[in-house]
PDB file of C-alpha atoms in Angstrom:
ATOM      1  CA  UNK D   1       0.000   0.000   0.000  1.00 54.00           C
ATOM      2  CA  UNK D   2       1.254   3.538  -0.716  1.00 57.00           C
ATOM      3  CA  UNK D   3       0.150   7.118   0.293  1.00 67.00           C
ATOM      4  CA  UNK D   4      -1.425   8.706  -2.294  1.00 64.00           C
ATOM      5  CA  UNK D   5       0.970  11.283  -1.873  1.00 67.00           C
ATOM      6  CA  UNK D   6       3.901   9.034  -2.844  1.00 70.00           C
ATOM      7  CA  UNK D   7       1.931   7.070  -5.817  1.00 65.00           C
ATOM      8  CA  UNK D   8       0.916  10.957  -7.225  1.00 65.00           C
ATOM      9  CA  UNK D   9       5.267  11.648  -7.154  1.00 68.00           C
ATOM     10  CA  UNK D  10       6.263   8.803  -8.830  1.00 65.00           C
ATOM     11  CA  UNK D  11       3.767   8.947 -11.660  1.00 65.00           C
ATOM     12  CA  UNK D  12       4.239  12.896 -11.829  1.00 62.00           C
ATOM     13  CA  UNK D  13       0.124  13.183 -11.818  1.00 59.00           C
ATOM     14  CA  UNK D  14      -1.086  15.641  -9.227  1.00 62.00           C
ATOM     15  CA  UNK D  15      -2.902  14.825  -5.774  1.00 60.00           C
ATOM     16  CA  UNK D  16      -6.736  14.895  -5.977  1.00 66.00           C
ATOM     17  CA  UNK D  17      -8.625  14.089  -2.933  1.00 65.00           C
ATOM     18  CA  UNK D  18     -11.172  11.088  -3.451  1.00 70.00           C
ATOM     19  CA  UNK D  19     -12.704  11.651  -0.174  1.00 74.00           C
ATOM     20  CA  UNK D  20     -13.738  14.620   1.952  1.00 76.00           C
ATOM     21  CA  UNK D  21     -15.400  14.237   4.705  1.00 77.00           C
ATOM     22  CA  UNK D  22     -17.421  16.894   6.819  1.00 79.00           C
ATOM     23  CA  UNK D  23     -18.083  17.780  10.422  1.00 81.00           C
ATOM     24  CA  UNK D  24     -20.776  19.513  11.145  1.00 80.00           C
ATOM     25  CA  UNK D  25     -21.049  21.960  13.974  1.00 84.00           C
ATOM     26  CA  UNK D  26     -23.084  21.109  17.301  1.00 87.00           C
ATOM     27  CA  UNK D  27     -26.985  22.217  16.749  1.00 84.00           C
ATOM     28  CA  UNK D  28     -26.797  21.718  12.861  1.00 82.00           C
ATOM     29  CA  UNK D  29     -29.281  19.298  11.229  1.00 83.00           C
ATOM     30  CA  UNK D  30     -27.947  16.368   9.473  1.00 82.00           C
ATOM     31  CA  UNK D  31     -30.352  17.575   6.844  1.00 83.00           C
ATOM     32  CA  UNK D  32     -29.434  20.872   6.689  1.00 84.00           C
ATOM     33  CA  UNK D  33     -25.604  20.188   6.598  1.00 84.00           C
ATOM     34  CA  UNK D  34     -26.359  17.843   3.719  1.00 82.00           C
ATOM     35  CA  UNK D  35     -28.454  20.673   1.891  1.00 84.00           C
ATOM     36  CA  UNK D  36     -25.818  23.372   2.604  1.00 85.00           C
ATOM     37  CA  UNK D  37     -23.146  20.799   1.414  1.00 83.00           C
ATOM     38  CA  UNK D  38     -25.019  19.973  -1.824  1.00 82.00           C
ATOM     39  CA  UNK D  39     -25.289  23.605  -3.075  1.00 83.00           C
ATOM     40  CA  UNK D  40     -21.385  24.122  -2.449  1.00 84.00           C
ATOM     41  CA  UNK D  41     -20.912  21.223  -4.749  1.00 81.00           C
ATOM     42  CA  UNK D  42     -23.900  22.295  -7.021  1.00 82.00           C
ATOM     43  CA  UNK D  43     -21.380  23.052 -10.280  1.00 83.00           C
ATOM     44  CA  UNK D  44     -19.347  19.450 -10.431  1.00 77.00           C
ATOM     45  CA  UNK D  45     -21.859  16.307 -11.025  1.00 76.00           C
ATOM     46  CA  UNK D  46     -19.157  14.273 -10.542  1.00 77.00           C
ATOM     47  CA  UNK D  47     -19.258  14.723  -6.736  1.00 79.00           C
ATOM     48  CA  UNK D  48     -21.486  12.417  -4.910  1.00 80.00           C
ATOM     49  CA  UNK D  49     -22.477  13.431  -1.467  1.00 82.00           C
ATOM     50  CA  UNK D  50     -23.501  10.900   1.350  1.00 82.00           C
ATOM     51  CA  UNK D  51     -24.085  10.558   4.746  1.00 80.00           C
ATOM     52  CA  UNK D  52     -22.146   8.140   6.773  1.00 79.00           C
ATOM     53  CA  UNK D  53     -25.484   5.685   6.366  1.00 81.00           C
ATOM     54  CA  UNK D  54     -24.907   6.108   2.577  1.00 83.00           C
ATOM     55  CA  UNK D  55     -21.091   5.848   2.245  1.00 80.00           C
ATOM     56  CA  UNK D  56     -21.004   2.751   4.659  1.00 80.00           C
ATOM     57  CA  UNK D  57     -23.382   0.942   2.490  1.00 84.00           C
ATOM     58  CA  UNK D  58     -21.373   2.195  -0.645  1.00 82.00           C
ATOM     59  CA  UNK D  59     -18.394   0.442   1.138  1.00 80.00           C
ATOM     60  CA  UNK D  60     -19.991  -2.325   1.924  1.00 82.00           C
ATOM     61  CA  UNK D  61     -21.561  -3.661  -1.815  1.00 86.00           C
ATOM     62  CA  UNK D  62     -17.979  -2.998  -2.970  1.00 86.00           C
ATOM     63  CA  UNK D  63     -16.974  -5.018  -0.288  1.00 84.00           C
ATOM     64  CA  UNK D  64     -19.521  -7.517  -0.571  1.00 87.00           C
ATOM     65  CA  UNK D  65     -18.230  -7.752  -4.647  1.00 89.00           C
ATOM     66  CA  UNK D  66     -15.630  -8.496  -3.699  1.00 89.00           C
ATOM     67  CA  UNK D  67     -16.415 -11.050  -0.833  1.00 87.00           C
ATOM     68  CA  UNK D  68     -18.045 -13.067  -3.577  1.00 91.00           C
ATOM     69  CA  UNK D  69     -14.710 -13.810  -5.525  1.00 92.00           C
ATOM     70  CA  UNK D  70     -12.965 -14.613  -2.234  1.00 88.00           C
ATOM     71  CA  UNK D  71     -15.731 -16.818  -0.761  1.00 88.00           C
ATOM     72  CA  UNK D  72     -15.732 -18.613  -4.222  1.00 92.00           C
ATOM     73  CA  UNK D  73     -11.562 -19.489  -4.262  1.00 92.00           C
ATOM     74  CA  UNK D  74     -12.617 -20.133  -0.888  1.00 85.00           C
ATOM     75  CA  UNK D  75     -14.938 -23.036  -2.182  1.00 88.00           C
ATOM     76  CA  UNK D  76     -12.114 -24.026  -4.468  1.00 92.00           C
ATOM     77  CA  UNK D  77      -9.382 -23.978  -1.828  1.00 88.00           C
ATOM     78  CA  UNK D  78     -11.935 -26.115   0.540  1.00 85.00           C
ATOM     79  CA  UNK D  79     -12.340 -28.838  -2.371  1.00 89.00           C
ATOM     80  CA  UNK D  80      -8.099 -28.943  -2.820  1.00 91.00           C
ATOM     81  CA  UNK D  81      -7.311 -29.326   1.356  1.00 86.00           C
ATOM     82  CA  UNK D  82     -10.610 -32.177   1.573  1.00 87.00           C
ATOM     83  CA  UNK D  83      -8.687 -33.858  -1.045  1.00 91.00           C
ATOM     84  CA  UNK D  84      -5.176 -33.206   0.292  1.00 89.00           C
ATOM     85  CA  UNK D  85      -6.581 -35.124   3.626  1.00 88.00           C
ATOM     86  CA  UNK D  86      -8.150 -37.635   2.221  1.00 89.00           C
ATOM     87  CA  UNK D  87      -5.036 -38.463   0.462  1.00 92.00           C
ATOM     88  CA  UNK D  88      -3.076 -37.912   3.626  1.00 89.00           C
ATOM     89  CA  UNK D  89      -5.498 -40.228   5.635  1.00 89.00           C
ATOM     90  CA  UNK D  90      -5.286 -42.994   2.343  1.00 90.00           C
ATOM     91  CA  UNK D  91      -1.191 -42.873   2.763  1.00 91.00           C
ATOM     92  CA  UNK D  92      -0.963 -42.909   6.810  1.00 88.00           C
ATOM     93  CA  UNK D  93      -3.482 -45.845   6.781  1.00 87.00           C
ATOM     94  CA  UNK D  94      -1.742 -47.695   3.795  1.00 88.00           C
ATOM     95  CA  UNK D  95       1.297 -46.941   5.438  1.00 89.00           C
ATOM     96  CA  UNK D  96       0.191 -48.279   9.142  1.00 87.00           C
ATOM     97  CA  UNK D  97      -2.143 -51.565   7.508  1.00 88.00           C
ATOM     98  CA  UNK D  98       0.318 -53.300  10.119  1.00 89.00           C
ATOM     99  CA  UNK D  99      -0.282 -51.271  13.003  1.00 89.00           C
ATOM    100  CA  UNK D 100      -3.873 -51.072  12.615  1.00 88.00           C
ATOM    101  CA  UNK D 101      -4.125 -55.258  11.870  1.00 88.00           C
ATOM    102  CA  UNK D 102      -2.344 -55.227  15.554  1.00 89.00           C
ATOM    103  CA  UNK D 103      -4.898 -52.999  17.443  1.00 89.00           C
ATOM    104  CA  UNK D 104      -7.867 -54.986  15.403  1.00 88.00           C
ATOM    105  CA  UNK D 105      -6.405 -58.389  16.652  1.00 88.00           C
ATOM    106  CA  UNK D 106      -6.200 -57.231  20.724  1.00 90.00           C
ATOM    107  CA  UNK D 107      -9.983 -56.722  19.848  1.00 90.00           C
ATOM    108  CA  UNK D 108     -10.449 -52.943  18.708  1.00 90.00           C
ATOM    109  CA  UNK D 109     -13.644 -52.906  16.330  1.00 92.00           C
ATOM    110  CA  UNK D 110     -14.355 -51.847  13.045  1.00 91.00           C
ATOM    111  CA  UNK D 111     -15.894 -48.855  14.562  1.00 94.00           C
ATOM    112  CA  UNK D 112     -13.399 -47.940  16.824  1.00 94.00           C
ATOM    113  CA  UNK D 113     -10.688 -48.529  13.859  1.00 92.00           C
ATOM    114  CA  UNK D 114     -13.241 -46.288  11.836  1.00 93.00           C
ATOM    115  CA  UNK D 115     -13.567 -43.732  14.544  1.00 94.00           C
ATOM    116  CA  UNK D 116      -9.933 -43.171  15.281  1.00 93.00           C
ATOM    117  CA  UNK D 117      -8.859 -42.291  11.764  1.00 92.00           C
ATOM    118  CA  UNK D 118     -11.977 -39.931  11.269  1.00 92.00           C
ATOM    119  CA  UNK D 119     -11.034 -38.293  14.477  1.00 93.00           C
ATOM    120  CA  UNK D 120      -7.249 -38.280  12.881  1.00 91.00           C
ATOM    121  CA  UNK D 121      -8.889 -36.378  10.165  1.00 91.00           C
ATOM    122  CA  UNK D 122     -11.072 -34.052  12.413  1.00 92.00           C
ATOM    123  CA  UNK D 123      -7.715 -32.846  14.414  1.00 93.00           C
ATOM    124  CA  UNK D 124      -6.018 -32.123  11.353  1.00 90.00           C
ATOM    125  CA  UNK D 125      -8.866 -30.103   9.388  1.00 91.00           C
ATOM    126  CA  UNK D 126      -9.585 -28.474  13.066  1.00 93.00           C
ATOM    127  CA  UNK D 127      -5.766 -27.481  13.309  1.00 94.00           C
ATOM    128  CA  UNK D 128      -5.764 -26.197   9.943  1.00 91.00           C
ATOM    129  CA  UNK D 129      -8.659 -24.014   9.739  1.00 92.00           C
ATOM    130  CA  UNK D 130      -7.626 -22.400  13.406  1.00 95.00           C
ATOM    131  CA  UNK D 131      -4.541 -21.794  11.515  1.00 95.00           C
ATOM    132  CA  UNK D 132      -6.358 -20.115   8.271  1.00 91.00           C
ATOM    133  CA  UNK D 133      -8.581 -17.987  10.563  1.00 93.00           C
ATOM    134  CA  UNK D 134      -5.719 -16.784  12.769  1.00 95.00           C
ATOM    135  CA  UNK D 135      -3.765 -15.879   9.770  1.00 95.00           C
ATOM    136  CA  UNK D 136      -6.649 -14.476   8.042  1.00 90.00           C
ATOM    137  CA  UNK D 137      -7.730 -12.463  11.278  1.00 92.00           C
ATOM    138  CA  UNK D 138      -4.212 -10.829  11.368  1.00 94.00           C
ATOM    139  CA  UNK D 139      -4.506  -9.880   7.670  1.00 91.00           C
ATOM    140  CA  UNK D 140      -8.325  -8.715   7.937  1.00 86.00           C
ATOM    141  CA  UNK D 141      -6.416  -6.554  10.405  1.00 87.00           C
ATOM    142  CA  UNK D 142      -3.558  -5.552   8.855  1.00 87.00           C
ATOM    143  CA  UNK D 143      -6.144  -4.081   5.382  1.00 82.00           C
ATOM    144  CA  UNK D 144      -8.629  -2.035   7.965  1.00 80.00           C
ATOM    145  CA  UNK D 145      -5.578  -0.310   9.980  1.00 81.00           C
ATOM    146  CA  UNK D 146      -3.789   0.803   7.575  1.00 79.00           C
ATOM    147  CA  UNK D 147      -6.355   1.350   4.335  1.00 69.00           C
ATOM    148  CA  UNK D 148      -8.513   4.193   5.641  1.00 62.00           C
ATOM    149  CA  UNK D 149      -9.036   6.522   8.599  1.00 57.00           C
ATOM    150  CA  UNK D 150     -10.561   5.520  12.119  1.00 50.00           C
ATOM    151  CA  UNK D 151     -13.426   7.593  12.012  1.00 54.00           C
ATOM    152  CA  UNK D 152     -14.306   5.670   8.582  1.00 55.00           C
ATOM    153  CA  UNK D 153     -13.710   2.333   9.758  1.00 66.00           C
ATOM    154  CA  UNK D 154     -13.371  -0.193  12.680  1.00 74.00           C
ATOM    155  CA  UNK D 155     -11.890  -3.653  12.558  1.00 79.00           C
ATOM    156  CA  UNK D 156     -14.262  -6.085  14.241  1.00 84.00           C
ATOM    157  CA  UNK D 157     -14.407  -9.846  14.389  1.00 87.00           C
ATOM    158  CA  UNK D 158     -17.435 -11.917  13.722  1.00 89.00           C
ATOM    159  CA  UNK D 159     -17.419 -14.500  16.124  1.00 91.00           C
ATOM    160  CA  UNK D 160     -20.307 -16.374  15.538  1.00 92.00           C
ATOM    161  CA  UNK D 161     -19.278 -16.596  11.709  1.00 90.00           C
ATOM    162  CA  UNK D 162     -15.626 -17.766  13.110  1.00 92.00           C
ATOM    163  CA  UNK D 163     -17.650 -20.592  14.939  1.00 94.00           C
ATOM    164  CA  UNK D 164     -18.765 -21.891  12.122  1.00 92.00           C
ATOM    165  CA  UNK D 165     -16.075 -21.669   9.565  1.00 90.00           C
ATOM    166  CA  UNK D 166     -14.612 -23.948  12.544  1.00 92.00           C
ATOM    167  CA  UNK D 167     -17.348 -26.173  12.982  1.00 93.00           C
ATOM    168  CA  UNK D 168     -17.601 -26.380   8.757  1.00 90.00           C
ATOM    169  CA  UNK D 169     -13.648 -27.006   9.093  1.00 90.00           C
ATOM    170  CA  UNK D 170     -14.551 -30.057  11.467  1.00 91.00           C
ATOM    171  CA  UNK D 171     -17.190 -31.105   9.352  1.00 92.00           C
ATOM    172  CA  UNK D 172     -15.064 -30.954   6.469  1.00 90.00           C
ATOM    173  CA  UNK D 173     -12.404 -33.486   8.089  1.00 90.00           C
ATOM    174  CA  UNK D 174     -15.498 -35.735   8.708  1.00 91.00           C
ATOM    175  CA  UNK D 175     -15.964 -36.238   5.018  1.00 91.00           C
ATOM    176  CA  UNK D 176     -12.496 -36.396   3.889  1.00 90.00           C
ATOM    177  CA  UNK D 177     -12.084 -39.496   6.080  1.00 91.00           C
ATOM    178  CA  UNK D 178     -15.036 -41.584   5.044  1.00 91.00           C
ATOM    179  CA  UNK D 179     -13.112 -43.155   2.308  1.00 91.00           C
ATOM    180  CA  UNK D 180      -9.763 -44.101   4.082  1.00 91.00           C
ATOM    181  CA  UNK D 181     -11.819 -44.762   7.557  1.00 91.00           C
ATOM    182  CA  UNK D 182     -14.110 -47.267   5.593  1.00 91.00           C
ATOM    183  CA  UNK D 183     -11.015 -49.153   4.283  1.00 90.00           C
ATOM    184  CA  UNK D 184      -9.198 -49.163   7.526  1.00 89.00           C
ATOM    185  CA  UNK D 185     -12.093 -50.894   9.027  1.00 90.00           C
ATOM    186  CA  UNK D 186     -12.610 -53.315   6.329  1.00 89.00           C
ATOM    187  CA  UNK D 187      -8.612 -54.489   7.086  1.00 85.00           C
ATOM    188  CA  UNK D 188      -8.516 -58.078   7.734  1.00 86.00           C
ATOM    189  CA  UNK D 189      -6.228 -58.941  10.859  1.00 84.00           C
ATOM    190  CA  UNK D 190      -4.357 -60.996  10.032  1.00 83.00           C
ATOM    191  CA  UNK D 191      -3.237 -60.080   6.275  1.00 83.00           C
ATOM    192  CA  UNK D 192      -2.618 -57.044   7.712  1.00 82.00           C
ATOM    193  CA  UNK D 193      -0.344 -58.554  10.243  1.00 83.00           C
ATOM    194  CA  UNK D 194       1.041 -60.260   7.655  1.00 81.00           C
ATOM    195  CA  UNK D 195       2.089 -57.529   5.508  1.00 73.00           C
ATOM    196  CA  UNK D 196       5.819 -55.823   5.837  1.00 56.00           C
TER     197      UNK D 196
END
């Protein structure tokens, strides 16, 4: 990000102001200011005036534009790490057909076998979606302190939509492991024993 000030200097164009905002003074209608503000401006159609109502809905449908390219690489990125797990989960149980023909020969069920590798799964889509939120927090962040002025904008976080990108995270883990749960189950003991 760069000051306008600094962008205007190295492209040698001059500094206009994109945003002015006014005060008004103690015992002056909102209307009134507006009114008085309007007939200053009267000669340049180019100048839209709002109220803080007004701009902070402007914002926000930019925003929200904006929010629907995101959410949809968001979809994308979702579909990549559910198959990145299951793959994960398909490997670690390939890789442990020995260790899991042990635990089903001391008597651990097919349910319990199933069970422990979806929780496997649940741990790691929990860990990594607490890690995406953090980092996307601290960026979220980052953007509203430093993009505009205070009296424009306040950095808040939604925790009730944090809850459940979490729980959808969780859920998320639960269906990458159906495959490679179902075929650690279905191990036979003592093949899997067997195998080096």
């Amino acid at each position: 990000l760069l000051a306008s000030t600094t962008f205007a200097e190295g492209r040698g164009a001059p500094v206009k102001d994109v945003l002015v905002v006014v005060d008004l003074k103690p015992g002056v209608d909102l209307e009134e200011g507006r009114r008085a503000v309007e007939r200053a401006v009267a000669d340049v159609p180019t100048i839209d005036v709002q109220d803080k109502e007004e701009f902070a809905a402007a914002v926000g449908s930019q925003i929200n534009q904006i929010l629907v390219t995101v959410y949809g690489m968001l979809a994308l990125s979702i579909l990549i790490a559910l198959i990145g797990i299951a793959n994960t989960l398909s490997l670690s149980t390939f890789e442990r057909t020995r260790e899991l023909g042990l635990l089903r020969a001391i008597g651990q069920g097919r349910n319990q076998t199933r069970a422990m590798v979806r929780w496997e799964s649940v741990v790691i889509a929990v860990f990594g979606t607490t890690l995406g939120l953090a980092t996307g927090i601290a960026g979220a962040w980052a953007l509203v302190t430093s993009a505009s002025g205070a009296e424009l904008s306040r950095f808040t976080v939604p925790a009730g939509q944090m809850a459940i990108v979490l729980g959808l995270g969780a859920l998320a883990g639960v269906l990458a492991a159906l495959r490679p749960a179902a075929r650690a189950a279905k191990l036979d003991p003592l093949q899997a024993i067997a195998s080096v």
